[in-house]
Amino acid sequence: ANGGVGSFAIYLLNQLGFNVTAATGRLDQSEYLKELGAKHVIDRNELSNPGKPLQKERFAGAIDSVGSYTLANICASLKYGGVVTACGLAQGMDLPGSVAPFILRGISLMGIDSVMRPKVDRIEAWERLAKLVSADYLDKISTEISLEHVIDNAEQLMEGKIRGRVVVNCQS
């Protein structure tokens, strides 16, 4: 939840009135996640290991940016008719789960693709985001760096020391 996708998802879902639970491997960042709009913060280890095919119904929906066991456990924890969107593979490309939640709870799994989406859909999405997202918020979750600092930031990112979105200014 501390990355760019997670930070943005928490904020947008909160803006839309949802009760947001954020999963993170850095519980020391819980206050930051709550400032973004998370009502609850859980340890990502609750979701990142092998689990049962059907679990207690906890979530109405989810945005998953990690895949693998986390995605399988989210699917197993969705309430009847819930939807999860998958937009990342940080934990893995596999989906080690069961079809049980899809059949017994009628859940849906939607893939998010930002590359091949038609231009008209992108324009509509940007217009909707412009109404929901304030410039102050973007400043809160973004850090701008110069091209010369990319390697250092990449190492920090891989060590889990960066939160939010990093924007590289190629002209500085």
Short mmCIF file of C-alpha atoms in Angstrom, two decimals, residues 2-136:
data_model
loop_
_atom_site.label_atom_id
_atom_site.label_comp_id
_atom_site.label_asym_id
_atom_site.label_seq_id
_atom_site.Cartn_x
_atom_site.Cartn_y
_atom_site.Cartn_z
CA ASN A 2 2.96 2.33 0.40
CA GLY A 3 3.85 2.40 -3.30
CA GLY A 4 2.49 4.64 -6.01
CA VAL A 5 -0.44 2.39 -6.99
CA GLY A 6 -1.37 1.64 -3.39
CA SER A 7 -1.13 5.25 -2.25
CA PHE A 8 -3.27 6.38 -5.15
CA ALA A 9 -5.81 3.58 -4.68
CA ILE A 10 -6.26 4.36 -0.98
CA TYR A 11 -6.85 8.02 -1.70
CA LEU A 12 -9.26 7.46 -4.60
CA LEU A 13 -11.31 4.79 -2.83
CA ASN A 14 -11.58 6.99 0.25
CA GLN A 15 -12.65 9.95 -1.93
CA LEU A 16 -15.37 7.74 -3.38
CA GLY A 17 -16.65 6.84 0.11
CA PHE A 18 -15.27 3.32 0.54
CA ASN A 19 -14.04 1.88 3.85
CA VAL A 20 -10.41 1.18 2.90
CA THR A 21 -8.13 -1.48 4.38
CA ALA A 22 -4.46 -1.19 3.39
CA ALA A 23 -2.03 -4.10 3.49
CA THR A 24 1.63 -3.23 4.00
CA GLY A 25 4.95 -4.77 4.88
CA ARG A 26 5.88 -1.55 6.67
CA LEU A 27 3.51 -1.18 9.60
CA ASP A 28 5.61 1.78 10.77
CA GLN A 29 4.00 3.65 7.84
CA SER A 30 0.45 3.07 9.15
CA GLU A 31 -0.08 6.73 10.03
CA TYR A 32 0.85 7.78 6.48
CA LEU A 33 -1.63 5.26 5.06
CA LYS A 34 -4.37 6.53 7.38
CA GLU A 35 -3.63 10.11 6.31
CA LEU A 36 -4.26 8.97 2.73
CA GLY A 37 -7.64 7.55 3.75
CA ALA A 38 -7.13 3.99 5.02
CA LYS A 39 -9.47 3.15 7.90
CA HIS A 40 -7.58 -0.06 8.71
CA VAL A 41 -3.99 -1.17 8.14
CA ILE A 42 -3.02 -4.84 8.16
CA ASP A 43 0.28 -6.66 7.86
CA ARG A 44 0.74 -7.95 4.32
CA ASN A 45 1.83 -11.30 5.78
CA GLU A 46 -1.86 -11.95 6.50
CA LEU A 47 -2.29 -12.30 2.73
CA SER A 48 1.10 -13.25 1.27
CA ASN A 49 1.33 -16.93 2.26
CA PRO A 50 -0.61 -20.00 1.09
CA GLY A 51 -4.19 -19.93 2.40
CA LYS A 52 -7.48 -21.77 2.27
CA PRO A 53 -9.53 -21.78 -0.96
CA LEU A 54 -12.44 -20.03 0.81
CA GLN A 55 -11.81 -17.74 3.75
CA LYS A 56 -13.88 -15.46 5.94
CA GLU A 57 -15.59 -12.82 3.81
CA ARG A 58 -13.65 -9.64 4.64
CA PHE A 59 -13.59 -7.39 1.58
CA ALA A 60 -16.24 -6.11 -0.84
CA GLY A 61 -13.53 -5.49 -3.43
CA ALA A 62 -9.82 -5.04 -3.80
CA ILE A 63 -7.07 -3.53 -5.90
CA ASP A 64 -4.13 -5.91 -6.06
CA SER A 65 -0.70 -4.84 -7.28
CA VAL A 66 1.26 -7.90 -6.16
CA GLY A 67 -0.32 -11.09 -7.56
CA SER A 68 0.55 -14.64 -6.46
CA TYR A 69 -0.58 -15.77 -2.97
CA THR A 70 -1.77 -12.29 -2.08
CA LEU A 71 -4.17 -12.21 -5.03
CA ALA A 72 -5.34 -15.78 -4.31
CA ASN A 73 -6.04 -14.90 -0.64
CA ILE A 74 -7.86 -11.71 -1.58
CA CYS A 75 -10.08 -13.68 -3.96
CA ALA A 76 -10.74 -16.23 -1.20
CA SER A 77 -11.66 -13.37 1.20
CA LEU A 78 -14.06 -11.43 -1.02
CA LYS A 79 -17.69 -11.10 -0.07
CA TYR A 80 -20.37 -12.46 -2.36
CA GLY A 81 -20.32 -10.61 -5.69
CA GLY A 82 -17.01 -8.89 -4.90
CA VAL A 83 -14.56 -7.67 -7.52
CA VAL A 84 -10.77 -7.58 -7.43
CA THR A 85 -8.71 -5.71 -9.98
CA ALA A 86 -5.21 -7.00 -10.68
CA CYS A 87 -2.66 -4.48 -11.86
CA GLY A 88 0.73 -5.74 -10.72
CA LEU A 89 3.04 -8.69 -10.27
CA ALA A 90 5.34 -7.66 -7.42
CA GLN A 91 4.97 -11.02 -5.60
CA GLY A 92 4.65 -13.14 -8.75
CA MET A 93 2.81 -13.90 -11.98
CA ASP A 94 1.21 -17.06 -10.64
CA LEU A 95 -2.29 -17.37 -9.18
CA PRO A 96 -2.07 -20.30 -6.75
CA GLY A 97 -5.75 -20.32 -5.81
CA SER A 98 -9.04 -22.06 -6.37
CA VAL A 99 -12.07 -21.50 -8.57
CA ALA A 100 -14.25 -21.89 -5.43
CA PRO A 101 -14.68 -18.13 -4.74
CA PHE A 102 -15.61 -17.53 -8.38
CA ILE A 103 -18.27 -20.23 -8.36
CA LEU A 104 -19.56 -20.17 -4.78
CA ARG A 105 -19.39 -16.41 -4.18
CA GLY A 106 -19.74 -15.11 -7.72
CA ILE A 107 -16.63 -12.93 -7.47
CA SER A 108 -14.92 -11.34 -10.47
CA LEU A 109 -11.26 -10.82 -11.30
CA MET A 110 -10.54 -7.93 -13.64
CA GLY A 111 -7.16 -7.26 -15.19
CA ILE A 112 -6.07 -3.65 -15.53
CA ASP A 113 -4.15 -2.68 -18.63
CA SER A 114 -2.99 0.88 -19.17
CA VAL A 115 -1.08 0.28 -22.39
CA MET A 116 -3.69 -0.89 -24.90
CA ARG A 117 -6.72 0.98 -23.50
CA PRO A 118 -8.43 3.07 -26.22
CA LYS A 119 -7.63 6.79 -26.16
CA VAL A 120 -11.27 7.77 -25.54
CA ASP A 121 -11.30 5.66 -22.35
CA ARG A 122 -8.04 7.23 -21.19
CA ILE A 123 -9.39 10.73 -21.71
CA GLU A 124 -12.49 9.90 -19.69
CA ALA A 125 -10.36 8.41 -16.91
CA TRP A 126 -8.09 11.49 -16.75
CA GLU A 127 -11.13 13.79 -16.65
CA ARG A 128 -12.62 11.81 -13.75
CA LEU A 129 -9.29 11.81 -11.91
CA ALA A 130 -8.95 15.57 -12.35
CA LYS A 131 -12.20 15.99 -10.41
CA LEU A 132 -11.16 13.64 -7.59
CA VAL A 133 -7.48 14.39 -7.07
CA SER A 134 -6.09 17.62 -5.65
CA ALA A 135 -2.63 18.95 -6.48
CA ASP A 136 -1.81 18.95 -2.75
#
